[in-house]
Amino acid sequence: MVLWSKDQDKLSDMSTGTERIEMKKEGAPPAYHHSNGSVHPVILPDNPEEVPQTPGEYELTEVTSLPDRGDQENERPDMVVLDCRANAKGQREEDALLENASQSNESDDTSTDQSPVPPAPLKETSFSIGLQVLFPFLLAGFGTVAAGMVLDIVQHWTVFTEVTEVFILVPALLGLKGNLEMTLASRLSTAANIGQMDTAKDMWKMIMGNLALIQVQATVVGFLASIAAVIFGWIPEGNFNMGHAVLLCASSVATAFIASLLLGLIMIGVIIASRKVGINPDNVATPIAASLGDLITLALLAGISTGLYKELEFNDYANPMVCAFFVALTPIWVLIARRIPSTREVLYSGWEPVIIAMAISSVGGLILDKTVSNPNFAGMAVFTPVINGVGGNLVAVQASRISTYLHMNALPLTDPNPTPIKCPTPWSSFLGSGVNSRSARVLFFLVAPGHLVFLYTINSMQGGHTSLTYVFIAFYLAAALLQVLILLYLADWMVNWMWSRGMDPDNFSIPYLTALGDLLGTGFLALCFHILWLIGDRDTDVGD
């Protein structure tokens, strides 16, 4: 809509519904005209008293010619509607005109700034979701298979047999991909989808702030994971070795720092490339975060811990110096992360989920330590990263998608004391008509075929210490399906619950969900091996 004010002597384009209408004479009533087509010129009545003061009751008089009003030019402005074209915004334009006109009496400056409009959500069908998720899901699955093969080998190394508490670090450090990298991927995916990374300046600010943030979190989580390993491993037995404690600290901190830096750089590249080729980053970023995450982290842990263990015989200062070096870098990363508003908030308030998730994963590590240390259950090592990784990857995709859905639909965060929301039913979570229910079904249906492919790969590579009998496959698939079913349902409830409490699910939900995935996966898998042992499936020599 184009408006002309005689006092302003200029045109104001109102087609976007966001321009300001400037009224120089204080107290002049707002004037507007809205239509979905072209109209004849209209003007306001001469007598201001004839104009109602209640919005929505204005009477506009149609004229065929404009009268001479030169003697009244200085008394009040005239608004003339020159043209009006169809506007898809409909009633929202009309509301914006009323709101902006009511504010115009307070200012004589015409604002022409328009905030960038976020890109429209990608329309996705079940087929498109499955097609986008399938490749990164398989890639991530093969990464977990490789990690399982590595764990199956290194479990016999000296550092793992002499310092068995290293096994407790495995789920906690592998869980960093959920606590840090997948959370990073979810944050950046949401930022990319809502247009916060469209300019180079905004993109680099997000990248630098988030990289610095995850380095701080990785250092702290690695240090706390080593303390948890000491508590869960040694205190119950009453046996404490200071050299081994420092070894765990140095190995954990160094592994967490290096792995998080490498995976963070990979995640940034994946998200930028996804937006350029028109793929939803939520579908590919989080699985690819785990495709190399488990393998890189486990290889680093095995190599660093072995090297530092050998140094114990010759140099007592190597382990403390390694630990002190990475801890000393923490203030630098804190200063960088504080400069970016989006990461500053997470730096101060994002510790609770990361630390609690680390503790939950450490409980899973304790289960792994006590199970793998038993020669009868040595075959569990090769399958642990697979079942934990697949469950964590799928639930991270779902949580990231739900979070993006809430952000893109601009659903308001509630007040600090919200009314409790209803817990979703399994029916609504998996059989509903919404896009989130559709994606939950797609992700759940990927579990069984995916695990069959991964089991066949492990068997073809002659990995593990357990033969793939029909009984084992049935128990394994039952454990994997139950794990993912629980996780997807918890994701539907947790993400919406956190949003209703004013918490950003990108920063809070994924650490909890992936940690629960580690705990459920390790627990269900250990239960399967115990049941198989009881019913007579005892072939621990396979793969030796």
PDB file of N, CA, C and O in Angstrom, residues 183-215:
ATOM      1  N   THR A 183      25.393 -31.528  20.559  1.00  0.00           N
ATOM      2  CA  THR A 183      24.778 -30.285  21.021  1.00  0.00           C
ATOM      3  C   THR A 183      25.237 -29.115  20.166  1.00  0.00           C
ATOM      4  O   THR A 183      24.441 -28.239  19.798  1.00  0.00           O
ATOM      5  N   LEU A 184      26.520 -29.092  19.827  1.00  0.00           N
ATOM      6  CA  LEU A 184      27.042 -28.072  18.916  1.00  0.00           C
ATOM      7  C   LEU A 184      26.340 -28.161  17.566  1.00  0.00           C
ATOM      8  O   LEU A 184      25.910 -27.143  17.008  1.00  0.00           O
ATOM      9  N   ALA A 185      26.211 -29.380  17.038  1.00  0.00           N
ATOM     10  CA  ALA A 185      25.548 -29.565  15.745  1.00  0.00           C
ATOM     11  C   ALA A 185      24.094 -29.102  15.797  1.00  0.00           C
ATOM     12  O   ALA A 185      23.590 -28.474  14.860  1.00  0.00           O
ATOM     13  N   SER A 186      23.404 -29.398  16.903  1.00  0.00           N
ATOM     14  CA  SER A 186      22.009 -28.987  17.040  1.00  0.00           C
ATOM     15  C   SER A 186      21.891 -27.473  17.112  1.00  0.00           C
ATOM     16  O   SER A 186      21.014 -26.874  16.482  1.00  0.00           O
ATOM     17  N   ARG A 187      22.772 -26.821  17.874  1.00  0.00           N
ATOM     18  CA  ARG A 187      22.741 -25.356  17.976  1.00  0.00           C
ATOM     19  C   ARG A 187      22.994 -24.705  16.620  1.00  0.00           C
ATOM     20  O   ARG A 187      22.278 -23.783  16.214  1.00  0.00           O
ATOM     21  N   LEU A 188      24.022 -25.175  15.925  1.00  0.00           N
ATOM     22  CA  LEU A 188      24.353 -24.571  14.642  1.00  0.00           C
ATOM     23  C   LEU A 188      23.305 -24.899  13.578  1.00  0.00           C
ATOM     24  O   LEU A 188      23.040 -24.080  12.696  1.00  0.00           O
ATOM     25  N   SER A 189      22.700 -26.102  13.646  1.00  0.00           N
ATOM     26  CA  SER A 189      21.639 -26.445  12.693  1.00  0.00           C
ATOM     27  C   SER A 189      20.447 -25.523  12.871  1.00  0.00           C
ATOM     28  O   SER A 189      19.875 -25.021  11.894  1.00  0.00           O
ATOM     29  N   THR A 190      20.059 -25.296  14.115  1.00  0.00           N
ATOM     30  CA  THR A 190      18.948 -24.386  14.388  1.00  0.00           C
ATOM     31  C   THR A 190      19.292 -22.969  13.933  1.00  0.00           C
ATOM     32  O   THR A 190      18.473 -22.291  13.307  1.00  0.00           O
ATOM     33  N   ALA A 191      20.522 -22.522  14.230  1.00  0.00           N
ATOM     34  CA  ALA A 191      20.939 -21.169  13.812  1.00  0.00           C
ATOM     35  C   ALA A 191      20.922 -21.038  12.297  1.00  0.00           C
ATOM     36  O   ALA A 191      20.502 -20.013  11.750  1.00  0.00           O
ATOM     37  N   ALA A 192      21.350 -22.079  11.592  1.00  0.00           N
ATOM     38  CA  ALA A 192      21.344 -22.033  10.126  1.00  0.00           C
ATOM     39  C   ALA A 192      19.926 -22.026   9.578  1.00  0.00           C
ATOM     40  O   ALA A 192      19.612 -21.309   8.623  1.00  0.00           O
ATOM     41  N   ASN A 193      19.037 -22.800  10.193  1.00  0.00           N
ATOM     42  CA  ASN A 193      17.663 -22.899   9.700  1.00  0.00           C
ATOM     43  C   ASN A 193      16.862 -21.620   9.927  1.00  0.00           C
ATOM     44  O   ASN A 193      15.948 -21.320   9.153  1.00  0.00           O
ATOM     45  N   ILE A 194      17.173 -20.874  10.984  1.00  0.00           N
ATOM     46  CA  ILE A 194      16.405 -19.666  11.269  1.00  0.00           C
ATOM     47  C   ILE A 194      17.122 -18.412  10.786  1.00  0.00           C
ATOM     48  O   ILE A 194      16.737 -17.301  11.132  1.00  0.00           O
ATOM     49  N   GLY A 195      18.187 -18.580   9.993  1.00  0.00           N
ATOM     50  CA  GLY A 195      18.815 -17.448   9.324  1.00  0.00           C
ATOM     51  C   GLY A 195      19.860 -16.708  10.121  1.00  0.00           C
ATOM     52  O   GLY A 195      20.221 -15.588   9.755  1.00  0.00           O
ATOM     53  N   GLN A 196      20.405 -17.297  11.180  1.00  0.00           N
ATOM     54  CA  GLN A 196      21.410 -16.608  11.985  1.00  0.00           C
ATOM     55  C   GLN A 196      22.828 -16.828  11.476  1.00  0.00           C
ATOM     56  O   GLN A 196      23.773 -16.336  12.089  1.00  0.00           O
ATOM     57  N   MET A 197      22.987 -17.577  10.389  1.00  0.00           N
ATOM     58  CA  MET A 197      24.313 -17.795   9.811  1.00  0.00           C
ATOM     59  C   MET A 197      24.323 -17.431   8.326  1.00  0.00           C
ATOM     60  O   MET A 197      25.109 -17.978   7.550  1.00  0.00           O
ATOM     61  N   ASP A 198      23.420 -16.527   7.933  1.00  0.00           N
ATOM     62  CA  ASP A 198      23.312 -16.179   6.516  1.00  0.00           C
ATOM     63  C   ASP A 198      24.442 -15.255   6.057  1.00  0.00           C
ATOM     64  O   ASP A 198      24.832 -15.290   4.894  1.00  0.00           O
ATOM     65  N   THR A 199      24.955 -14.416   6.947  1.00  0.00           N
ATOM     66  CA  THR A 199      26.060 -13.529   6.580  1.00  0.00           C
ATOM     67  C   THR A 199      27.380 -14.105   7.099  1.00  0.00           C
ATOM     68  O   THR A 199      27.409 -14.839   8.077  1.00  0.00           O
ATOM     69  N   ALA A 200      28.464 -13.744   6.411  1.00  0.00           N
ATOM     70  CA  ALA A 200      29.783 -14.273   6.788  1.00  0.00           C
ATOM     71  C   ALA A 200      30.170 -13.835   8.203  1.00  0.00           C
ATOM     72  O   ALA A 200      30.755 -14.611   8.964  1.00  0.00           O
ATOM     73  N   LYS A 201      29.830 -12.594   8.566  1.00  0.00           N
ATOM     74  CA  LYS A 201      30.184 -12.098   9.896  1.00  0.00           C
ATOM     75  C   LYS A 201      29.480 -12.888  10.979  1.00  0.00           C
ATOM     76  O   LYS A 201      30.108 -13.330  11.956  1.00  0.00           O
ATOM     77  N   ASP A 202      28.168 -13.090  10.822  1.00  0.00           N
ATOM     78  CA  ASP A 202      27.419 -13.848  11.822  1.00  0.00           C
ATOM     79  C   ASP A 202      27.903 -15.296  11.880  1.00  0.00           C
ATOM     80  O   ASP A 202      27.979 -15.892  12.962  1.00  0.00           O
ATOM     81  N   MET A 203      28.223 -15.860  10.720  1.00  0.00           N
ATOM     82  CA  MET A 203      28.662 -17.255  10.679  1.00  0.00           C
ATOM     83  C   MET A 203      29.977 -17.440  11.442  1.00  0.00           C
ATOM     84  O   MET A 203      30.115 -18.364  12.252  1.00  0.00           O
ATOM     85  N   TRP A 204      30.937 -16.559  11.228  1.00  0.00           N
ATOM     86  CA  TRP A 204      32.226 -16.713  11.904  1.00  0.00           C
ATOM     87  C   TRP A 204      32.116 -16.448  13.397  1.00  0.00           C
ATOM     88  O   TRP A 204      32.841 -17.056  14.199  1.00  0.00           O
ATOM     89  N   LYS A 205      31.237 -15.538  13.783  1.00  0.00           N
ATOM     90  CA  LYS A 205      31.022 -15.315  15.217  1.00  0.00           C
ATOM     91  C   LYS A 205      30.468 -16.574  15.875  1.00  0.00           C
ATOM     92  O   LYS A 205      30.917 -16.971  16.961  1.00  0.00           O
ATOM     93  N   MET A 206      29.501 -17.207  15.221  1.00  0.00           N
ATOM     94  CA  MET A 206      28.940 -18.444  15.764  1.00  0.00           C
ATOM     95  C   MET A 206      29.991 -19.545  15.828  1.00  0.00           C
ATOM     96  O   MET A 206      30.065 -20.301  16.803  1.00  0.00           O
ATOM     97  N   ILE A 207      30.814 -19.646  14.793  1.00  0.00           N
ATOM     98  CA  ILE A 207      31.820 -20.709  14.742  1.00  0.00           C
ATOM     99  C   ILE A 207      32.855 -20.537  15.852  1.00  0.00           C
ATOM    100  O   ILE A 207      33.144 -21.478  16.615  1.00  0.00           O
ATOM    101  N   MET A 208      33.431 -19.350  15.972  1.00  0.00           N
ATOM    102  CA  MET A 208      34.478 -19.121  16.966  1.00  0.00           C
ATOM    103  C   MET A 208      33.948 -19.275  18.384  1.00  0.00           C
ATOM    104  O   MET A 208      34.586 -19.896  19.244  1.00  0.00           O
ATOM    105  N   GLY A 209      32.770 -18.714  18.633  1.00  0.00           N
ATOM    106  CA  GLY A 209      32.205 -18.819  19.975  1.00  0.00           C
ATOM    107  C   GLY A 209      31.902 -20.247  20.359  1.00  0.00           C
ATOM    108  O   GLY A 209      32.191 -20.683  21.491  1.00  0.00           O
ATOM    109  N   ASN A 210      31.340 -21.020  19.442  1.00  0.00           N
ATOM    110  CA  ASN A 210      30.974 -22.398  19.764  1.00  0.00           C
ATOM    111  C   ASN A 210      32.184 -23.312  19.879  1.00  0.00           C
ATOM    112  O   ASN A 210      32.196 -24.233  20.709  1.00  0.00           O
ATOM    113  N   LEU A 211      33.213 -23.088  19.051  1.00  0.00           N
ATOM    114  CA  LEU A 211      34.430 -23.890  19.192  1.00  0.00           C
ATOM    115  C   LEU A 211      35.096 -23.652  20.543  1.00  0.00           C
ATOM    116  O   LEU A 211      35.538 -24.596  21.215  1.00  0.00           O
ATOM    117  N   ALA A 212      35.194 -22.390  20.936  1.00  0.00           N
ATOM    118  CA  ALA A 212      35.782 -22.084  22.238  1.00  0.00           C
ATOM    119  C   ALA A 212      34.958 -22.686  23.369  1.00  0.00           C
ATOM    120  O   ALA A 212      35.505 -23.202  24.356  1.00  0.00           O
ATOM    121  N   LEU A 213      33.644 -22.640  23.216  1.00  0.00           N
ATOM    122  CA  LEU A 213      32.768 -23.177  24.259  1.00  0.00           C
ATOM    123  C   LEU A 213      32.976 -24.668  24.461  1.00  0.00           C
ATOM    124  O   LEU A 213      33.099 -25.147  25.596  1.00  0.00           O
ATOM    125  N   ILE A 214      33.018 -25.433  23.357  1.00  0.00           N
ATOM    126  CA  ILE A 214      33.148 -26.880  23.533  1.00  0.00           C
ATOM    127  C   ILE A 214      34.538 -27.261  24.035  1.00  0.00           C
ATOM    128  O   ILE A 214      34.694 -28.320  24.676  1.00  0.00           O
ATOM    129  N   GLN A 215      35.556 -26.427  23.803  1.00  0.00           N
ATOM    130  CA  GLN A 215      36.877 -26.723  24.367  1.00  0.00           C
ATOM    131  C   GLN A 215      36.860 -26.565  25.880  1.00  0.00           C
ATOM    132  O   GLN A 215      37.463 -27.362  26.600  1.00  0.00           O
TER     133      GLN A 215
END
